[in-house]
PDB file of C-alpha atoms in Angstrom:
ATOM      1  CA  MET I  22      33.897 -41.594  24.336  1.00 56.00           C
ATOM      2  CA  LEU I  23      31.145 -42.409  21.823  1.00 51.00           C
ATOM      3  CA  ALA I  24      28.592 -42.781  24.612  1.00 55.00           C
ATOM      4  CA  LYS I  25      29.564 -39.367  26.003  1.00 54.00           C
ATOM      5  CA  ALA I  26      29.173 -37.719  22.571  1.00 47.00           C
ATOM      6  CA  SER I  27      25.818 -39.421  22.137  1.00 50.00           C
ATOM      7  CA  LYS I  28      24.593 -38.004  25.468  1.00 52.00           C
ATOM      8  CA  VAL I  29      25.746 -34.496  24.493  1.00 47.00           C
ATOM      9  CA  LEU I  30      23.979 -34.750  21.110  1.00 45.00           C
ATOM     10  CA  THR I  31      20.850 -36.106  22.782  1.00 52.00           C
ATOM     11  CA  PHE I  32      20.715 -32.998  24.973  1.00 50.00           C
ATOM     12  CA  LEU I  33      22.028 -30.457  22.465  1.00 47.00           C
ATOM     13  CA  LEU I  34      19.956 -31.364  19.402  1.00 46.00           C
ATOM     14  CA  PRO I  35      16.496 -30.838  20.976  1.00 49.00           C
ATOM     15  CA  SER I  36      17.735 -27.584  22.506  1.00 48.00           C
ATOM     16  CA  LEU I  37      18.887 -26.246  19.128  1.00 43.00           C
ATOM     17  CA  VAL I  38      15.636 -27.293  17.451  1.00 45.00           C
ATOM     18  CA  SER I  39      13.657 -25.597  20.229  1.00 49.00           C
ATOM     19  CA  ILE I  40      15.632 -22.354  19.880  1.00 47.00           C
ATOM     20  CA  SER I  41      15.260 -22.267  16.094  1.00 46.00           C
ATOM     21  CA  LEU I  42      11.505 -22.985  16.298  1.00 46.00           C
ATOM     22  CA  SER I  43      11.016 -20.216  18.866  1.00 46.00           C
ATOM     23  CA  ASN I  44      12.571 -17.756  16.410  1.00 48.00           C
ATOM     24  CA  ILE I  45      10.123 -18.858  13.732  1.00 50.00           C
ATOM     25  CA  VAL I  46       7.155 -18.414  16.073  1.00 53.00           C
ATOM     26  CA  ARG I  47       8.294 -14.899  17.028  1.00 61.00           C
ATOM     27  CA  ALA I  48       8.583 -13.724  13.417  1.00 73.00           C
ATOM     28  CA  GLU I  49       5.930 -11.111  12.734  1.00 77.00           C
ATOM     29  CA  PRO I  50       3.406 -12.145  10.130  1.00 90.00           C
ATOM     30  CA  THR I  51       3.247 -10.078   6.969  1.00 94.00           C
ATOM     31  CA  THR I  52       0.552  -9.675   4.375  1.00 96.00           C
ATOM     32  CA  THR I  53       0.222  -8.848   0.707  1.00 97.00           C
ATOM     33  CA  LEU I  54      -1.999  -6.002  -0.434  1.00 98.00           C
ATOM     34  CA  THR I  55      -3.261  -6.161  -4.011  1.00 98.00           C
ATOM     35  CA  VAL I  56      -4.639  -2.878  -5.363  1.00 98.00           C
ATOM     36  CA  VAL I  57      -6.804  -2.916  -8.496  1.00 98.00           C
ATOM     37  CA  VAL I  58      -7.278   0.511 -10.066  1.00 98.00           C
ATOM     38  CA  ASN I  59     -10.315   0.780 -12.349  1.00 98.00           C
ATOM     39  CA  GLY I  60     -11.757   3.470 -14.612  1.00 98.00           C
ATOM     40  CA  ILE I  61      -8.516   4.687 -16.189  1.00 98.00           C
ATOM     41  CA  LYS I  62      -9.401   7.059 -19.051  1.00 96.00           C
ATOM     42  CA  HIS I  63      -5.981   7.508 -20.681  1.00 88.00           C
ATOM     43  CA  GLN I  64      -3.851   4.927 -22.426  1.00 89.00           C
ATOM     44  CA  LYS I  65      -0.557   6.746 -21.918  1.00 90.00           C
ATOM     45  CA  GLY I  66       1.469   7.580 -18.846  1.00 94.00           C
ATOM     46  CA  GLN I  67       1.528   5.615 -15.633  1.00 97.00           C
ATOM     47  CA  ILE I  68      -0.523   4.917 -12.542  1.00 98.00           C
ATOM     48  CA  CYS I  69       1.409   5.692  -9.352  1.00 97.00           C
ATOM     49  CA  LEU I  70       0.295   4.257  -6.015  1.00 97.00           C
ATOM     50  CA  LYS I  71       1.410   5.002  -2.462  1.00 97.00           C
ATOM     51  CA  VAL I  72       0.560   3.024   0.684  1.00 98.00           C
ATOM     52  CA  TYR I  73       0.294   4.926   3.975  1.00 97.00           C
ATOM     53  CA  ALA I  74       0.330   3.369   7.460  1.00 97.00           C
ATOM     54  CA  ASN I  75      -0.896   6.523   9.229  1.00 96.00           C
ATOM     55  CA  GLU I  76      -2.180  10.042   8.611  1.00 95.00           C
ATOM     56  CA  LYS I  77       1.303  11.594   8.327  1.00 94.00           C
ATOM     57  CA  GLY I  78       1.423  13.177   4.873  1.00 93.00           C
ATOM     58  CA  PHE I  79      -1.696  11.407   3.606  1.00 95.00           C
ATOM     59  CA  PRO I  80      -2.579  11.623   0.734  1.00 94.00           C
ATOM     60  CA  LEU I  81      -0.394  14.227  -0.965  1.00 87.00           C
ATOM     61  CA  SER I  82       3.084  13.819   0.547  1.00 87.00           C
ATOM     62  CA  GLU I  83       5.712  12.602  -1.856  1.00 79.00           C
ATOM     63  CA  THR I  84       7.839  11.144   0.965  1.00 83.00           C
ATOM     64  CA  SER I  85       5.507   9.851   3.723  1.00 87.00           C
ATOM     65  CA  GLY I  86       4.213   6.587   2.300  1.00 92.00           C
ATOM     66  CA  ILE I  87       5.694   3.287   3.423  1.00 95.00           C
ATOM     67  CA  GLN I  88       5.591   1.641  -0.015  1.00 97.00           C
ATOM     68  CA  SER I  89       4.978   2.998  -3.486  1.00 96.00           C
ATOM     69  CA  GLY I  90       5.267   2.107  -7.126  1.00 96.00           C
ATOM     70  CA  CYS I  91       4.144   3.024 -10.628  1.00 97.00           C
ATOM     71  CA  ILE I  92       2.711   0.846 -13.401  1.00 97.00           C
ATOM     72  CA  LYS I  93       2.596   1.664 -17.105  1.00 96.00           C
ATOM     73  CA  ILE I  94      -0.988   2.085 -18.271  1.00 96.00           C
ATOM     74  CA  THR I  95      -2.017  -0.729 -20.623  1.00 92.00           C
ATOM     75  CA  GLY I  96      -5.804  -0.622 -20.368  1.00 94.00           C
ATOM     76  CA  SER I  97      -8.696   0.724 -18.314  1.00 97.00           C
ATOM     77  CA  SER I  98      -7.457  -1.030 -15.159  1.00 97.00           C
ATOM     78  CA  VAL I  99      -4.134  -2.009 -13.579  1.00 97.00           C
ATOM     79  CA  LYS I 100      -3.101  -4.169 -10.649  1.00 97.00           C
ATOM     80  CA  LYS I 101      -0.186  -3.621  -8.234  1.00 98.00           C
ATOM     81  CA  GLN I 102       0.878  -5.757  -5.279  1.00 98.00           C
ATOM     82  CA  PHE I 103       2.616  -4.579  -2.112  1.00 98.00           C
ATOM     83  CA  PHE I 104       4.408  -7.268  -0.116  1.00 97.00           C
ATOM     84  CA  GLY I 105       5.618  -7.545   3.471  1.00 97.00           C
ATOM     85  CA  LEU I 106       3.034  -5.294   5.148  1.00 97.00           C
ATOM     86  CA  LYS I 107       2.485  -5.905   8.853  1.00 97.00           C
ATOM     87  CA  PRO I 108      -1.126  -6.309   9.975  1.00 97.00           C
ATOM     88  CA  GLY I 109      -2.682  -2.909  10.717  1.00 96.00           C
ATOM     89  CA  ASN I 110      -4.621  -0.047   9.131  1.00 97.00           C
ATOM     90  CA  TYR I 111      -3.546   1.326   5.761  1.00 98.00           C
ATOM     91  CA  ALA I 112      -4.728   3.762   3.110  1.00 98.00           C
ATOM     92  CA  VAL I 113      -3.745   3.999  -0.559  1.00 98.00           C
ATOM     93  CA  ALA I 114      -3.509   7.081  -2.792  1.00 97.00           C
ATOM     94  CA  VAL I 115      -3.410   6.756  -6.597  1.00 97.00           C
ATOM     95  CA  VAL I 116      -2.450   9.224  -9.353  1.00 97.00           C
ATOM     96  CA  ASP I 117      -2.911   8.925 -13.119  1.00 97.00           C
ATOM     97  CA  ASP I 118       0.511  10.455 -13.765  1.00 96.00           C
ATOM     98  CA  GLN I 119       0.272  11.713 -17.324  1.00 93.00           C
ATOM     99  CA  ASN I 120       3.470  13.794 -17.335  1.00 93.00           C
ATOM    100  CA  GLY I 121       5.839  11.435 -15.495  1.00 92.00           C
ATOM    101  CA  ASP I 122       6.563  13.690 -12.502  1.00 93.00           C
ATOM    102  CA  TYR I 123       5.328  11.098  -9.951  1.00 90.00           C
ATOM    103  CA  LYS I 124       2.898  13.483  -8.234  1.00 90.00           C
ATOM    104  CA  LEU I 125      -0.659  14.812  -8.510  1.00 92.00           C
ATOM    105  CA  ASN I 126      -0.597  18.065 -10.441  1.00 93.00           C
ATOM    106  CA  ARG I 127      -3.104  20.649  -9.175  1.00 91.00           C
ATOM    107  CA  ASP I 128      -4.171  24.125 -10.262  1.00 91.00           C
ATOM    108  CA  PHE I 129      -3.701  27.287  -8.181  1.00 90.00           C
ATOM    109  CA  LEU I 130      -6.898  26.466  -6.220  1.00 86.00           C
ATOM    110  CA  GLY I 131      -5.614  22.970  -5.386  1.00 85.00           C
ATOM    111  CA  ILE I 132      -8.010  21.185  -7.758  1.00 87.00           C
ATOM    112  CA  PRO I 133      -6.434  18.057  -9.310  1.00 92.00           C
ATOM    113  CA  GLN I 134      -5.438  18.327 -12.957  1.00 93.00           C
ATOM    114  CA  GLU I 135      -4.728  14.591 -13.293  1.00 95.00           C
ATOM    115  CA  GLY I 136      -6.782  11.542 -12.389  1.00 96.00           C
ATOM    116  CA  PHE I 137      -6.653  10.392  -8.773  1.00 97.00           C
ATOM    117  CA  GLY I 138      -8.212   7.937  -6.344  1.00 98.00           C
ATOM    118  CA  LEU I 139      -8.163   6.823  -2.718  1.00 98.00           C
ATOM    119  CA  SER I 140      -8.886   3.555  -0.969  1.00 98.00           C
ATOM    120  CA  ASN I 141     -12.526   3.230   0.163  1.00 98.00           C
ATOM    121  CA  ASN I 142     -13.396   5.578  -2.743  1.00 98.00           C
ATOM    122  CA  PRO I 143     -14.538   8.471  -0.486  1.00 97.00           C
ATOM    123  CA  THR I 144     -16.395  11.507  -1.828  1.00 95.00           C
ATOM    124  CA  ILE I 145     -13.954  14.272  -2.763  1.00 93.00           C
ATOM    125  CA  SER I 146     -15.569  17.638  -3.430  1.00 92.00           C
ATOM    126  CA  VAL I 147     -15.137  21.330  -2.752  1.00 89.00           C
ATOM    127  CA  ILE I 148     -17.368  20.854   0.306  1.00 91.00           C
ATOM    128  CA  THR I 149     -15.707  17.706   1.737  1.00 91.00           C
ATOM    129  CA  GLY I 150     -12.146  18.662   0.840  1.00 90.00           C
ATOM    130  CA  THR I 151      -9.340  16.134   0.871  1.00 91.00           C
ATOM    131  CA  PRO I 152     -10.387  13.085   2.916  1.00 94.00           C
ATOM    132  CA  LYS I 153      -8.494  12.302   6.102  1.00 96.00           C
ATOM    133  CA  PHE I 154      -6.632   9.032   6.620  1.00 97.00           C
ATOM    134  CA  ASN I 155      -9.447   7.524   8.710  1.00 96.00           C
ATOM    135  CA  LYS I 156     -11.952   7.950   5.816  1.00 97.00           C
ATOM    136  CA  ALA I 157      -9.680   6.103   3.383  1.00 98.00           C
ATOM    137  CA  SER I 158      -8.079   3.552   5.719  1.00 98.00           C
ATOM    138  CA  PHE I 159      -8.947  -0.119   5.939  1.00 98.00           C
ATOM    139  CA  PRO I 160      -7.807  -2.985   8.176  1.00 97.00           C
ATOM    140  CA  LEU I 161      -5.233  -5.349   6.710  1.00 97.00           C
ATOM    141  CA  GLN I 162      -4.967  -8.573   8.736  1.00 96.00           C
ATOM    142  CA  LYS I 163      -4.454 -11.085   5.911  1.00 96.00           C
ATOM    143  CA  ASN I 164      -3.737 -10.992   2.181  1.00 97.00           C
ATOM    144  CA  THR I 165      -6.310  -8.562   0.780  1.00 97.00           C
ATOM    145  CA  THR I 166      -7.420  -7.090  -2.547  1.00 98.00           C
ATOM    146  CA  ILE I 167      -8.966  -3.611  -2.723  1.00 98.00           C
ATOM    147  CA  ASN I 168     -10.483  -1.742  -5.685  1.00 98.00           C
ATOM    148  CA  ILE I 169      -9.981   1.975  -6.308  1.00 98.00           C
ATOM    149  CA  GLU I 170     -12.028   3.905  -8.859  1.00 98.00           C
ATOM    150  CA  MET I 171     -10.170   6.688 -10.663  1.00 98.00           C
ATOM    151  CA  LYS I 172     -11.699  10.182 -10.532  1.00 97.00           C
ATOM    152  CA  TYR I 173     -11.027  12.781 -13.195  1.00 96.00           C
ATOM    153  CA  GLY I 174     -12.591  15.684 -11.362  1.00 93.00           C
ATOM    154  CA  LEU I 175     -14.183  16.485  -8.036  1.00 92.00           C
ATOM    155  CA  ASP I 176     -17.441  14.870  -6.983  1.00 90.00           C
ATOM    156  CA  PRO I 177     -20.539  17.108  -7.195  1.00 87.00           C
TER     157      PRO I 177
END
């Protein structure tokens, strides 16, 4: 009886190990994105960030991003990490949210009334308008840190 059980274990154990290892190999890799926001002019309020995986709603939608978060302002720069992102192209939008409403306040012409920024730090002016996703997107294949400079007005 013991010999029979030993034969079953000899066959079964490698099979179970093989199955469990194949599940590990199939797991999709994920990355961590660290965003450093520089040039913050105010020492009150919060910096809100939103990560987008495509152009849908970029950069102004309050519901389209795949991850978001806000950080209390404690100096002229802040850092926020986003975990579990699959490799691909992403873009990040940032708002210096002075009034706590979690969105970029704009005047009747659409000009921002709070600080803002986008990944790749594209030019944002009356002529260029709001940049498209492809101007602000970047490839994320491994853990990456990006820097975003805050703007407190349109570029000339």
